[in-house]
Coordinates of C-alpha atoms and ligand atoms in Angstrom, one line a residue:
X11 CA 96.7 31.5 -71.4
X12 CA 93.5 31.0 -69.4
X13 CA 89.7 31.2 -71.2
X14 CA 87.9 34.1 -70.4
X15 CA 85.2 32.9 -68.1
X16 CA 83.6 36.5 -67.7
X17 CA 79.8 36.3 -69.9
X18 CA 80.2 40.4 -71.0
X19 CA 81.6 41.2 -73.9
X20 CA 83.0 44.5 -73.3
X21 CA 85.5 42.3 -70.8
X22 CA 88.8 42.0 -71.7
X23 CA 89.9 40.1 -68.0
X24 CA 90.8 36.7 -67.7
X25 CA 89.2 36.2 -64.5
X26 CA 86.6 37.4 -62.1
X27 CA 88.5 37.3 -59.4
X28 CA 88.0 39.9 -57.5
X29 CA 86.0 42.0 -60.3
X30 CA 83.5 44.3 -58.4
X31 CA 80.7 43.9 -61.1
X32 CA 81.0 40.3 -60.5
X33 CA 80.4 40.9 -57.0
X34 CA 77.2 43.7 -57.9
X35 CA 76.3 40.7 -60.3
X36 CA 75.7 38.5 -57.1
X37 CA 73.9 41.0 -55.1
X38 CA 71.3 41.9 -57.8
X39 CA 70.1 38.2 -57.0
X40 CA 70.1 38.1 -53.7
X41 CA 67.5 37.3 -50.8
X42 CA 67.1 38.6 -47.4
X43 CA 67.6 36.0 -44.6
X44 CA 64.2 35.6 -42.5
X45 CA 64.2 38.1 -39.9
X46 CA 64.3 36.2 -37.1
X47 CA 67.4 34.0 -38.7
X48 CA 71.0 35.3 -37.7
X49 CA 73.4 32.9 -39.4
X50 CA 77.0 33.3 -39.2
X51 CA 78.0 31.2 -42.4
X52 CA 76.4 29.1 -45.1
X53 CA 78.6 26.2 -46.2
X54 CA 77.3 24.4 -49.6
X55 CA 77.9 20.8 -49.6
X56 CA 77.9 19.9 -53.8
X57 CA 78.6 16.2 -55.8
X58 CA 78.5 15.8 -59.8
X59 CA 76.1 13.1 -59.7
X60 CA 73.6 11.7 -57.0
X61 CA 74.4 8.4 -54.9
X62 CA 78.3 9.9 -54.5
X63 CA 77.2 10.3 -50.7
X64 CA 76.4 13.6 -50.6
X65 CA 73.7 14.2 -47.6
X66 CA 76.3 11.0 -46.0
X67 CA 79.1 14.0 -45.9
X68 CA 76.4 16.9 -45.1
X69 CA 75.2 15.4 -42.1
X70 CA 78.2 13.9 -40.8
X71 CA 80.0 17.1 -41.2
X72 CA 76.7 18.7 -38.8
X73 CA 77.1 16.0 -36.8
X74 CA 80.8 16.4 -36.5
X75 CA 80.4 20.6 -35.8
X76 CA 77.4 20.4 -33.8
X77 CA 79.5 17.8 -31.1
X78 CA 81.9 20.7 -31.1
X79 CA 79.9 23.7 -29.8
X80 CA 78.5 25.0 -32.5
X81 CA 75.0 26.0 -33.8
X82 CA 74.0 23.9 -37.2
X83 CA 71.3 24.1 -39.6
X84 CA 70.7 21.6 -42.5
X85 CA 69.0 23.4 -45.3
X86 CA 68.1 20.0 -47.8
X87 CA 67.7 21.9 -51.2
X88 CA 67.6 18.0 -53.0
X89 CA 64.3 18.8 -53.2
X90 CA 63.7 16.0 -55.5
X91 CA 65.6 13.4 -53.5
X92 CA 65.8 14.6 -50.0
X93 CA 66.9 12.5 -47.7
X94 CA 68.3 14.5 -44.3
X95 CA 64.3 13.7 -42.0
X96 CA 64.6 10.0 -42.6
X97 CA 68.8 9.9 -41.5
X98 CA 67.3 11.4 -38.6
X99 CA 63.8 10.1 -38.1
X100 CA 62.2 13.0 -38.6
X101 CA 59.0 14.0 -39.7
X102 CA 57.0 16.8 -40.2
X103 CA 54.4 19.0 -40.5
X104 CA 57.5 21.8 -39.5
X105 CA 55.4 23.9 -37.8
X106 CA 54.4 27.7 -39.0
X107 CA 53.2 30.8 -37.4
X108 CA 53.1 34.8 -39.0
X109 CA 56.9 35.2 -39.4
X110 CA 58.0 32.1 -40.8
X111 CA 58.4 28.0 -41.0
X112 CA 60.1 26.2 -38.2
X113 CA 63.1 24.0 -38.6
X114 CA 62.5 20.7 -36.6
X115 CA 65.3 19.7 -34.5
X116 CA 67.3 16.5 -34.2
X117 CA 67.8 15.0 -31.1
X118 CA 71.5 16.5 -31.6
X119 CA 69.9 19.9 -31.9
X120 CA 70.7 20.5 -35.2
X121 CA 68.3 22.3 -37.1
X122 CA 66.9 21.2 -40.3
X123 CA 64.6 21.9 -42.8
X124 CA 63.3 20.2 -45.9
X125 CA 60.6 19.6 -48.8
X126 CA 59.6 16.2 -46.7
X127 CA 59.0 18.2 -43.7
X128 CA 56.4 20.5 -45.6
X129 CA 54.6 17.7 -47.9
X130 CA 51.3 15.7 -46.1
X131 CA 53.5 12.9 -47.8
X132 CA 56.7 12.6 -47.8
X133 CA 57.0 9.8 -50.2
X134 CA 55.0 11.3 -53.1
X135 CA 57.6 12.0 -55.7
X136 CA 58.5 16.2 -56.2
X137 CA 57.4 17.1 -60.1
X138 CA 57.9 19.9 -60.1
X139 CA 60.1 22.1 -63.3
X140 CA 63.3 23.4 -61.9
X141 CA 62.3 27.6 -61.4
X142 CA 59.4 26.2 -58.9
X143 CA 62.3 24.0 -57.0
X144 CA 64.7 27.5 -57.2
X145 CA 62.2 29.4 -55.7
X146 CA 61.1 26.8 -52.7
X147 CA 65.4 27.2 -51.8
X148 CA 65.1 30.8 -51.8
X149 CA 62.2 30.1 -49.5
X150 CA 63.5 27.7 -47.1
X151 CA 65.9 30.8 -46.8
X152 CA 63.7 33.9 -46.6
X153 CA 60.7 32.2 -44.9
X154 CA 62.4 29.8 -42.8
X155 CA 63.5 30.8 -39.4
X156 CA 66.6 29.5 -38.7
X157 CA 67.4 31.2 -35.3
X158 CA 70.9 32.0 -34.2
X159 CA 73.2 30.1 -36.2
X160 CA 76.8 29.9 -36.2
X161 CA 76.7 27.1 -39.8
X162 CA 73.8 26.7 -42.1
X163 CA 74.9 24.1 -44.2
X164 CA 73.2 23.3 -47.6
X165 CA 72.8 19.8 -49.3
X166 CA 72.4 21.0 -53.2
X167 CA 71.1 18.6 -55.6
X168 CA 73.9 17.3 -57.8
X169 CA 74.9 18.9 -60.7
X170 CA 74.6 22.6 -62.1
X171 CA 70.8 22.7 -62.5
X172 CA 68.4 25.3 -61.9
X173 CA 68.6 25.0 -57.9
X174 CA 72.5 25.2 -57.5
X175 CA 72.5 28.2 -59.6
X176 CA 69.6 29.9 -57.0
X177 CA 71.5 28.5 -54.2
X178 CA 75.2 30.5 -55.1
X179 CA 72.8 33.4 -56.3
X180 CA 70.4 33.9 -53.8
X181 CA 72.4 33.3 -50.4
X182 CA 75.6 34.2 -49.1
X183 CA 77.5 31.0 -49.2
X184 CA 81.0 31.4 -48.1
X185 CA 82.1 28.5 -49.6
X186 CA 81.2 24.7 -51.1
X187 CA 82.7 21.6 -50.6
X188 CA 82.8 19.2 -53.3
X189 CA 82.1 15.0 -52.6
X190 CA 83.2 12.2 -55.0
X191 CA 83.9 9.0 -55.3
X192 CA 86.2 7.3 -56.7
X193 CA 84.1 5.9 -59.5
X194 CA 83.9 8.4 -60.9
X195 CA 86.1 11.1 -63.1
X196 CA 87.2 12.4 -60.4
X197 CA 89.2 15.2 -62.3
X198 CA 86.1 16.5 -64.9
X199 CA 83.7 16.7 -61.7
X200 CA 85.9 18.4 -59.5
X201 CA 87.0 21.2 -62.6
X202 CA 83.1 21.5 -63.0
X203 CA 82.6 22.6 -59.5
X204 CA 85.9 24.3 -59.6
X205 CA 84.7 26.8 -62.8
X206 CA 80.9 27.2 -61.6
X207 CA 82.5 28.3 -57.8
X208 CA 84.7 30.1 -59.2
X209 CA 81.9 31.9 -62.2
X210 CA 79.7 32.1 -58.9
X211 CA 83.1 34.2 -57.0
X212 CA 82.5 31.6 -54.0
X213 CA 85.7 30.0 -52.1
X214 CA 85.7 26.1 -52.7
X215 CA 86.4 24.9 -49.2
X216 CA 88.1 21.1 -49.9
X217 CA 86.9 17.8 -52.1
X218 CA 86.2 15.0 -49.5
X219 CA 86.6 11.6 -51.4
X220 CA 83.2 9.1 -50.3
X221 CA 83.9 5.6 -50.1
X222 CA 88.0 5.5 -50.7
X223 CA 88.1 2.0 -49.0
X224 CA 87.3 -0.5 -46.9
X225 CA 88.4 -1.2 -43.7
X226 CA 88.5 -4.7 -43.0
X227 CA 86.8 -5.8 -39.5
X228 CA 89.6 -8.2 -39.1
X229 CA 92.9 -7.0 -39.8
X230 CA 91.9 -3.1 -40.3
X231 CA 93.9 -3.3 -44.0
X232 CA 92.0 -1.0 -46.1
X233 CA 90.6 -2.4 -49.2
X234 CA 90.0 0.1 -52.4
X235 CA 86.9 -1.5 -53.5
X236 CA 86.4 0.9 -56.4
X237 CA 89.7 1.5 -57.4
X238 CA 92.8 3.7 -56.3
X239 CA 92.2 7.2 -54.4
X240 CA 92.4 9.7 -57.6
X241 CA 91.1 13.0 -55.4
X242 CA 95.0 13.9 -54.2
X243 CA 95.7 14.0 -58.1
X244 CA 92.7 15.9 -58.8
X245 CA 93.1 18.2 -55.4
X246 CA 96.7 19.2 -56.5
X247 CA 95.8 20.7 -59.4
X248 CA 93.9 22.7 -58.6
X249 CA 95.1 23.7 -55.3
X250 CA 92.4 22.2 -53.3
X251 CA 92.5 20.5 -49.5
X252 CA 91.1 17.3 -49.5
X253 CA 88.8 17.7 -46.5
X254 CA 88.2 14.2 -46.3
X255 CA 88.5 10.5 -46.9
X256 CA 85.5 8.8 -46.2
X257 CA 85.4 4.4 -45.7
X258 CA 83.1 2.8 -46.6
X259 CA 81.1 2.3 -42.8
X260 CA 78.3 -0.5 -42.3
X261 CA 77.7 1.4 -39.5
X262 CA 76.6 4.9 -41.0
X263 CA 74.2 3.1 -43.5
X264 CA 73.0 1.1 -40.8
X265 CA 72.2 4.4 -38.6
X266 CA 70.8 6.2 -41.3
X267 CA 68.6 3.6 -42.4
X268 CA 67.4 3.0 -38.7
X269 CA 66.6 6.9 -38.9
X270 CA 69.3 7.1 -36.0
X271 CA 71.8 9.4 -37.6
X272 CA 72.0 12.1 -34.7
X273 CA 74.5 8.9 -33.2
X274 CA 76.4 8.8 -35.8
X275 CA 80.2 9.6 -35.4
X276 CA 82.3 10.8 -38.6
X277 CA 86.2 11.3 -37.6
X278 CA 87.1 11.3 -41.5
X279 CA 86.0 14.9 -41.6
X280 CA 87.9 16.7 -39.1
X281 CA 89.5 18.4 -41.9
X282 CA 86.7 19.4 -43.6
X283 CA 85.8 20.4 -40.2
X284 CA 89.0 22.7 -39.8
X285 CA 88.1 24.0 -43.1
X286 CA 85.1 25.4 -42.0
X287 CA 86.2 25.9 -38.5
X288 CA 88.4 28.8 -40.1
X289 CA 85.4 30.6 -41.5
X290 CA 86.0 32.2 -38.3
X291 CA 82.7 32.4 -36.0
X292 CA 82.6 34.4 -33.1
X293 CA 79.7 33.6 -30.0
Ligands
ADP14 P1 73.9 11.7 -52.1 O1 73.3 12.4 -51.4 O2 75.0 11.9 -52.9 O3 72.7 11.2 -53.5 P2 73.8 9.8 -50.1 O4 73.8 10.5 -48.9 O5 72.1 9.6 -49.7 O6 73.8 10.4 -51.7 O7 74.2 8.2 -50.2 C1 73.5 6.9 -50.7 C2 73.7 5.8 -50.0 O8 74.7 5.2 -49.8 C3 73.1 6.1 -48.7 O9 72.2 4.6 -48.4 C4 74.0 6.5 -47.6 O10 73.7 6.2 -46.6 C5 75.2 5.4 -48.1 N1 76.9 6.1 -48.2 C6 77.0 6.9 -48.1 N2 78.3 6.6 -47.6 C7 78.8 5.8 -47.2 C8 79.7 5.6 -45.8 N3 80.9 6.2 -46.8 N4 79.6 4.0 -46.0 C9 78.9 3.8 -46.0 N5 77.7 3.9 -46.9 C10 77.3 5.0 -47.3

């Protein structure tokens, strides 16, 4: 028998899916978007732990969607480990006026907001407690003038702490992409993210496996450096889409380290872009 998901003692249902109370609960915490923003879809990019390439996937997907003509923004919600501005060579401080804070534009016209664009010293550590971090993310939604966007990609901090919970409760997230690597206990991480998303009534768009293999530059052979891919089995078990398998690509690291990520192309994320595109954006 499936486990009971609802925390309410009076509820006897086995799943929160379709329950009007769950929707009501979600609405109660919702934060209003800035009046000068018109964001059509919000997509969360999540991972179980740091370093699996969540920011790489966020930025690569942003580039891919921008190259297809969509209007894209990235909210860097990984407040204690922000990497998006560095990848695109962006520097603060972001400008602000009476209406709110203006995102900073990448060379390929992606709008970015990150704590690193607001702090005077981007190298100073952010030593804040959970609720303050969570509040910052709410402000990235309410106080930032995103303008018209088809997709706002939210680079979440790893795990299931205060900030991901706040994003799920405060922003109208249309779906999440889960990023894993073959080194991880993929099954467990995917299940955790899956269960959290289900509890919050948020659809899962797919699972992306990063560091899937290394392509030999001489013969083109695919070498599974971190062992055999486990993402297919994990995704199949939960009925999820495998939204991409990214190889280890030194070119991507190089562009990211040089702040030139606007030039990066990542065709391996086409399935993720397709999953996002079915969310139906009308210009
Ligand atoms: P996370 O956001 O999960 O903490 P990052 O996206 O910052 O992880 O990636 C960690 C490091 O690994 C970065 O230096 C990034 O450039 C590099 N990296 C991530 N994915 C790849 C890849 N597929 N090929 C090459 N380098 C990668």
